[in-house]
Coordinates of C-alpha atoms in Angstrom, one line a residue:
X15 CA -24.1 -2.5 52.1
X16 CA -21.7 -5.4 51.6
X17 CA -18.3 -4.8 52.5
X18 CA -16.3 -5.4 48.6
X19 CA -13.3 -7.7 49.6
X20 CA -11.8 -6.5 46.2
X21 CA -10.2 -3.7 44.7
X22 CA -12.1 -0.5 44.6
X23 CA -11.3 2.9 42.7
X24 CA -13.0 5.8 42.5
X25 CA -11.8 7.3 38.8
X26 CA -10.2 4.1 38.3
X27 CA -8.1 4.6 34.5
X28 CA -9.3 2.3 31.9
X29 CA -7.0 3.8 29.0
X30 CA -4.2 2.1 31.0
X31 CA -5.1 -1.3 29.9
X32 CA -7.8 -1.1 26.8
X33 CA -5.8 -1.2 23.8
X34 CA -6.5 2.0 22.2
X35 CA -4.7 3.0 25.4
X36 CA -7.1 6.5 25.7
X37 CA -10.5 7.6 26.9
X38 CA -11.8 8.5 30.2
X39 CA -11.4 6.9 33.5
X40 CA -14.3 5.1 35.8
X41 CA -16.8 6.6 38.1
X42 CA -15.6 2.9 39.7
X43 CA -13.6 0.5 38.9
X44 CA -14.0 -2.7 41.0
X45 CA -11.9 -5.6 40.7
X46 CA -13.9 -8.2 42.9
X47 CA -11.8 -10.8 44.6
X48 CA -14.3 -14.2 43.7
X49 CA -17.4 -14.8 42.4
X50 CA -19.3 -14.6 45.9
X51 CA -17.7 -11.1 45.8
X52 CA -19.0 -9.9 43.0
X53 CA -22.6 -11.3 43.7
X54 CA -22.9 -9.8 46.6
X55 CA -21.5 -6.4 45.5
X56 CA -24.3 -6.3 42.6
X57 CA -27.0 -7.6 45.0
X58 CA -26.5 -4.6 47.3
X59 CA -25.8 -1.9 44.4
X60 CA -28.5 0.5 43.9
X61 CA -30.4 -0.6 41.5
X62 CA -30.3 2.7 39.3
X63 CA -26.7 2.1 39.4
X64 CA -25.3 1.3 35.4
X65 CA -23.0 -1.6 35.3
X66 CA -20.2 -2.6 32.9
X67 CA -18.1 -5.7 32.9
X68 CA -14.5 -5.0 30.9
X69 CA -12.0 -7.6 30.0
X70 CA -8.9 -6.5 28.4
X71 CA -10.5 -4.2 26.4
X72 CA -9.5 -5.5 22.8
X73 CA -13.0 -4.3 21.2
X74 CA -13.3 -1.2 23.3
X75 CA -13.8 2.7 22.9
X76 CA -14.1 4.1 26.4
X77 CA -15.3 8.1 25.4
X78 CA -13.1 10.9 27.0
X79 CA -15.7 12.1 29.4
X80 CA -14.7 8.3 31.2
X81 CA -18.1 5.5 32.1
X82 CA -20.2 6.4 34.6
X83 CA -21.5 3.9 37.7
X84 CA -19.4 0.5 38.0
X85 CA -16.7 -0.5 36.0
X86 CA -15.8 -4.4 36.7
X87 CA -12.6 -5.7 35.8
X88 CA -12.3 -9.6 37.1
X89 CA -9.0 -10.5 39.0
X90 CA -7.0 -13.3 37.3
X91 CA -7.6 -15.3 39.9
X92 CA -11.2 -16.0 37.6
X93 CA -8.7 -16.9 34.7
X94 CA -8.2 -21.0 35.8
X95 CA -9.0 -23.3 32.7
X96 CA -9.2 -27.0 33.5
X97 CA -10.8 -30.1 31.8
X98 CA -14.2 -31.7 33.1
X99 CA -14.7 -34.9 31.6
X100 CA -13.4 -33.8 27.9
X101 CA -14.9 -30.4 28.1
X102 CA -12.8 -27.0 28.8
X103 CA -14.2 -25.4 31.8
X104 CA -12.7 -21.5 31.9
X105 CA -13.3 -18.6 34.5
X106 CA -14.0 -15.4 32.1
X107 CA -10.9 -13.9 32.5
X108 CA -8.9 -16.1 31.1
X109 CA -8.0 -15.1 27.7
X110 CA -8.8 -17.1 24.6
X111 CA -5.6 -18.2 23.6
X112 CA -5.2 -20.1 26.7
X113 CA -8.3 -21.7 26.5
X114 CA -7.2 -23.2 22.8
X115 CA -3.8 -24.1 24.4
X116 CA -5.6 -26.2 27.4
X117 CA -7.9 -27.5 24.6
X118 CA -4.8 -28.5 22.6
X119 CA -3.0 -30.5 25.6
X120 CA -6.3 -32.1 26.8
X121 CA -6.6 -33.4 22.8
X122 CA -9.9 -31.5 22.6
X123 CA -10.2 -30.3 18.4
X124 CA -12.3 -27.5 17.5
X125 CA -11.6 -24.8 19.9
X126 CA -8.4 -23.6 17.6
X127 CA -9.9 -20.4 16.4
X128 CA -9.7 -19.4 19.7
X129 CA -6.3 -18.8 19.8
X130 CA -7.3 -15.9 16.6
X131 CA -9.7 -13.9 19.9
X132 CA -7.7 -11.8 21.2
X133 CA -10.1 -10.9 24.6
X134 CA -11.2 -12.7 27.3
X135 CA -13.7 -15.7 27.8
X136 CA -16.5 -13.3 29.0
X137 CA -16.1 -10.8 26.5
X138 CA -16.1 -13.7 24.0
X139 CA -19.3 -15.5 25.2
X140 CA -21.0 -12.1 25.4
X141 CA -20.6 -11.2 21.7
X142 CA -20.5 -14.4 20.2
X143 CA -17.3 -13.5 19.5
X144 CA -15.2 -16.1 15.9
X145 CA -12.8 -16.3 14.0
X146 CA -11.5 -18.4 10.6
X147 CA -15.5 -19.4 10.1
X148 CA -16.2 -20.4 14.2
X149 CA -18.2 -18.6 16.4
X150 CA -17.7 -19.3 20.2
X151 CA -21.9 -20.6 19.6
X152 CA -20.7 -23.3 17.7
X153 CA -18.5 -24.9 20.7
X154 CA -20.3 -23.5 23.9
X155 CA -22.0 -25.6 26.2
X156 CA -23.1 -23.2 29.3
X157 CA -21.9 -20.4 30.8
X158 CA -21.9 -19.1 34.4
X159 CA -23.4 -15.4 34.6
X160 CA -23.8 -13.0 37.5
X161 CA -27.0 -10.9 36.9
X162 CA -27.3 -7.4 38.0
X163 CA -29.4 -8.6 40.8
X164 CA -26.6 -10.1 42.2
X165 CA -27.7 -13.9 41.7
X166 CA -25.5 -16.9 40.4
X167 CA -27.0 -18.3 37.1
X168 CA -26.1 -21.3 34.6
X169 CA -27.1 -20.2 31.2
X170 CA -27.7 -23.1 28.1
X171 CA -26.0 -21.9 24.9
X172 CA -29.7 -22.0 23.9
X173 CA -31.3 -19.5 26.1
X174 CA -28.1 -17.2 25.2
X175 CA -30.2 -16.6 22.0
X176 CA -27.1 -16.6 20.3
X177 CA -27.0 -14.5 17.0
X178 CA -24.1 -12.9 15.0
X179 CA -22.1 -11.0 17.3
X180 CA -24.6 -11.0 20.0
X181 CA -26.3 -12.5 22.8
X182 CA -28.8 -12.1 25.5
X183 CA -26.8 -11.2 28.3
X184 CA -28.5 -9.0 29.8
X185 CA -27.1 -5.5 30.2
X186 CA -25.0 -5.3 33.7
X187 CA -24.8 -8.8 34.3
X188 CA -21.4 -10.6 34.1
X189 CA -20.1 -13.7 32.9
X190 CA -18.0 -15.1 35.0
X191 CA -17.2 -18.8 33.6
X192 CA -18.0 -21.1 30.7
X193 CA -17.9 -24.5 29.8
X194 CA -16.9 -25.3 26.1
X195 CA -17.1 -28.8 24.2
X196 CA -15.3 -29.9 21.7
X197 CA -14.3 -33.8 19.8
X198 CA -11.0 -35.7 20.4
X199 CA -7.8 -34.7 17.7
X200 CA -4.4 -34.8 17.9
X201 CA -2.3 -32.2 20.0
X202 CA 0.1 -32.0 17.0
X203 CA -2.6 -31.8 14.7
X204 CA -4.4 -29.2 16.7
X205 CA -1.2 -27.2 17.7
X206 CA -0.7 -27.2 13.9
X207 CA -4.0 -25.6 13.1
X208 CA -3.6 -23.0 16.1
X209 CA 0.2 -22.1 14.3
X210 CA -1.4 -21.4 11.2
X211 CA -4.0 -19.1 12.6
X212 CA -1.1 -17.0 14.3
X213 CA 1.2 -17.0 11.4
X214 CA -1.9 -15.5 9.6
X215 CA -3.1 -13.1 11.8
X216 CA 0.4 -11.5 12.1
X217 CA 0.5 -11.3 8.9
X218 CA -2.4 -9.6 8.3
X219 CA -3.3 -7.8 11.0
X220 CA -1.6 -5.0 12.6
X221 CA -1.7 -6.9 15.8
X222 CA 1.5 -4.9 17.4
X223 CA -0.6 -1.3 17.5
X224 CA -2.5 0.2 19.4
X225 CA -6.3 -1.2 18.2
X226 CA -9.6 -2.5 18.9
X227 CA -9.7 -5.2 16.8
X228 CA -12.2 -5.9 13.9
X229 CA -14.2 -2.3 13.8
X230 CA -17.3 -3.1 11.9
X231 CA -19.5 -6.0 11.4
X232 CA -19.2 -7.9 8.2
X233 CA -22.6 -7.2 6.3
X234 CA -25.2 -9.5 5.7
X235 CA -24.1 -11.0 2.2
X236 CA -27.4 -10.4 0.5
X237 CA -27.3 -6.6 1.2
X238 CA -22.8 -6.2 0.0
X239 CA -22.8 -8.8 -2.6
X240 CA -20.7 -11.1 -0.2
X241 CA -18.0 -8.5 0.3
X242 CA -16.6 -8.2 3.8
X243 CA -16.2 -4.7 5.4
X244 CA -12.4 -4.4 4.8
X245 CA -13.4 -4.6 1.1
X246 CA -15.9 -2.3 1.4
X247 CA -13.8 0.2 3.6
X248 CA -11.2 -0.3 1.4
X249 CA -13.6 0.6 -2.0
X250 CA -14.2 3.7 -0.6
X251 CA -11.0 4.8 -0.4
X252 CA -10.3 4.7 3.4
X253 CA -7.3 2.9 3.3
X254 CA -4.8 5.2 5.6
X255 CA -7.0 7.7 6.0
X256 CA -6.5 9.8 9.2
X257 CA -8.1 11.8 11.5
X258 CA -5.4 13.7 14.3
X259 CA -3.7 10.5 15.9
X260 CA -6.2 8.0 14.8
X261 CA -6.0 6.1 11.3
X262 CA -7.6 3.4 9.5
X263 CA -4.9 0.7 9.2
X264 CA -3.2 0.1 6.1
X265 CA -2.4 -3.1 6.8
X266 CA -6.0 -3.9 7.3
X267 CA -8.7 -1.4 7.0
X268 CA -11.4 -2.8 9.2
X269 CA -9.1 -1.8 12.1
X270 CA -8.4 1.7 13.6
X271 CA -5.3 2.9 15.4
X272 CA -4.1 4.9 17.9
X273 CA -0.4 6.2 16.6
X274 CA 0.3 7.8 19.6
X275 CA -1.9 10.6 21.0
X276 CA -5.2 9.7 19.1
X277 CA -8.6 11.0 21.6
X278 CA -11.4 8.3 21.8
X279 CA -13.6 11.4 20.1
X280 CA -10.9 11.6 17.3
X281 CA -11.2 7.2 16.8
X282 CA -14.9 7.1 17.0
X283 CA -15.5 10.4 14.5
X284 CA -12.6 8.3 11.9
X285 CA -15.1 5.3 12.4
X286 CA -18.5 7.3 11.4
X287 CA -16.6 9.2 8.8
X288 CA -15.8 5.4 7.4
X289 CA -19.5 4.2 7.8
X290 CA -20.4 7.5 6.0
X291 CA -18.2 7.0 3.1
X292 CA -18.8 3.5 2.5
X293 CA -22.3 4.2 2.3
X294 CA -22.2 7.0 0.0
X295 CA -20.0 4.2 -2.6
X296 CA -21.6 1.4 -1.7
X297 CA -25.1 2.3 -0.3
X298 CA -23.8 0.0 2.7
X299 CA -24.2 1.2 5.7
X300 CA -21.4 -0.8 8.2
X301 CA -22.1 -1.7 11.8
X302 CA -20.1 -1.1 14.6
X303 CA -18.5 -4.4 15.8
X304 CA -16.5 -2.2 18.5
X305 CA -18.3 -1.8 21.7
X306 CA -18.6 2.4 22.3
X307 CA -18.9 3.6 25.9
X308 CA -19.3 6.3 28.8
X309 CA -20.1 9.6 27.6
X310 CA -18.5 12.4 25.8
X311 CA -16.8 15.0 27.5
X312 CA -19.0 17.8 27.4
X313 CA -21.6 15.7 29.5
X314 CA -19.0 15.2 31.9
X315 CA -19.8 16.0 35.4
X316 CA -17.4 17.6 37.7
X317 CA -15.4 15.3 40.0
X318 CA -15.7 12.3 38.0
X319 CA -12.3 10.8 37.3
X320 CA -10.3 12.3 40.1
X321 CA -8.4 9.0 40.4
X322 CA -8.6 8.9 44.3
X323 CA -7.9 5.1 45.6
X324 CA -10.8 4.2 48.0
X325 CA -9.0 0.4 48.8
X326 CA -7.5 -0.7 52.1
X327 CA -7.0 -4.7 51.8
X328 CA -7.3 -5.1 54.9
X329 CA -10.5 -3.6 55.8
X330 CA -12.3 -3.5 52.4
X331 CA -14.7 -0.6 51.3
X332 CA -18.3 -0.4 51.0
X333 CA -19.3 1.7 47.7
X334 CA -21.9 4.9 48.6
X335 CA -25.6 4.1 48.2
X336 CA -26.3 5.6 45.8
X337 CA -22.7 5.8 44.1
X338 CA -22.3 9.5 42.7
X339 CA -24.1 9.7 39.8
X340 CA -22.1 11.1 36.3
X341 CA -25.1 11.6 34.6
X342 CA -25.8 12.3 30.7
X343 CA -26.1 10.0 27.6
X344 CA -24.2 6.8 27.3

């Protein structure tokens, strides 16, 4: 077994830096220190193992039984953004704004909606994540993934089988840079167009809560008569509605909050009680958008999550093989 150079946590929190701010903690939480790091970790983990790469956590439920196997978090030290020969080259941590901003300098146009994706570069490429009509398929060129055999690959936007809101990264493999193209504009021109994206998102979106971000998928036009979820969220009466802590936004209904003390169980049931309510008005049944994960509490296996700290930066630690298993559904 490799020797992780990283961070390693047994019980690691997540609700400390996902934006709901709740849900259960990791069976592991590993914060490799480099690329090499992480290959090696995932080329020695038991293959039975589940993996799960987390950014920041913008489009995340984490269930309050916590996520069983590895959770990996990358180190900002996997956040650089440079320019290579007019392209935008950016390790998958670094967040999306900064990756418009670099664009911006460089006088690289088109990578403005950006700055409206409010997660990382990984989480981004994985879910084909857009904004204000772009999708991160229309401006990437390649991206860098880890697989869950622990090998460095260079992935085409093509073989990334890009489709709304997904892509073929295969489960437990991790993105870990990308390389985005763009055409020459105007920093002014460009800064202008990334303004005007922030002034409307703050304006419509409750962007200072506690939130995942957009909840549900926007239907397929042909089967909602070219309404968007909010609208249909909003036709079925769901505007405010609450269940405990959790609510459905007023300020725009395709996003749930925490208000305080709202359980991951309490957000997700508020989210099905939406799809079901939408569908009995509109016969449309909504899609998650939000990624839910780890298990519910009741398949929670004693000792998970007892938050002991298993790293020593000088030494390093080796993960068990096989790492305790939490067991249960996903």
């Amino acid at each position: 077994m490799s020797r992780v150079r990283g961070r390693v946590e047994r019980g690691g929190s997540l609700a400390d830096f996902i934006w709901f701010r709740t849900g259960g903690p990791a069976e592991w939480l590993v914060r490799p220190a480099d690329v090499d790091d992480l290959a090696a970790l995932l080329a020695d983990l038991d293959p039975a193992i589940p993996v799960l790469p987390v950014g920041v956590g913008s489009n995340l439920i984490v269930r309050d039984g916590g996520v069983p196997g590895v959770v990996v978090r990358l180190p900002k030290a996997m956040a650089r953004v440079t320019i290579d020969d007019g392209r935008v080259r950016a390790g998958a941590a670094a967040m999306g704004i900064t990756v418009a901003s670099a664009a911006r300098d460089a006088g690289i146009a088109g990578l403005e909606f950006l700055r409206g994706i409010p997660g990382t570069v990984g989480g981004a490429v994985r879910m084909n994540a857009g904004a204000y009509g772009r999708d991160v398929s229309d401006i990437l060129v390649e991206a860098t993934i880890v697989t869950r055999a622990g090998t460095i690959e260079t992935w085409s936007a093509d073989r990334l089988g890009y489709t709304y809101r997904h892509s073929a990264v295969p489960a437990g493999a991790v993105v870990v840079a990308a390389l985005f193209d763009g055409v020459p504009g105007d920093p002014a021109t460009i800064g202008a167009e990334m303004d005007r994206i922030a002034a409307e998102r703050e304006a419509s979106q409750p962007l200072r809560s506690r939130t995942g971000g957009s909840t549900f998928k926007n239907p397929p036009p042909e089967t909602a008569g070219g309404h968007k979820a909010w609208a249909l969220i909003d036709a079925a009466g769901c505007r405010g509605l609450r269940r405990g802590d959790a609510q459905v936004s007023d300020k725009h209904c395709n996003f749930l909050l925490n208000l305080g003390s709202a359980t991951a169980a309490e957000i997700e049931a508020l989210g099905e009680e939406v799809r079901d309510r939408v569908n009995a008005q509109s016969g449309v049944m909504l899609e998650w958008e939000i990624q839910r994960v780890g298990l519910f509490p009741s398949r929670l296996r004693e000792g998970l999550g007892e938050g002991v700290v298993m790293h020593d930066p000088a030494s390093g630690h080796a993960l068990p093989r096989p790492l305790p298993r939490a067991g249960g559904e996903k």
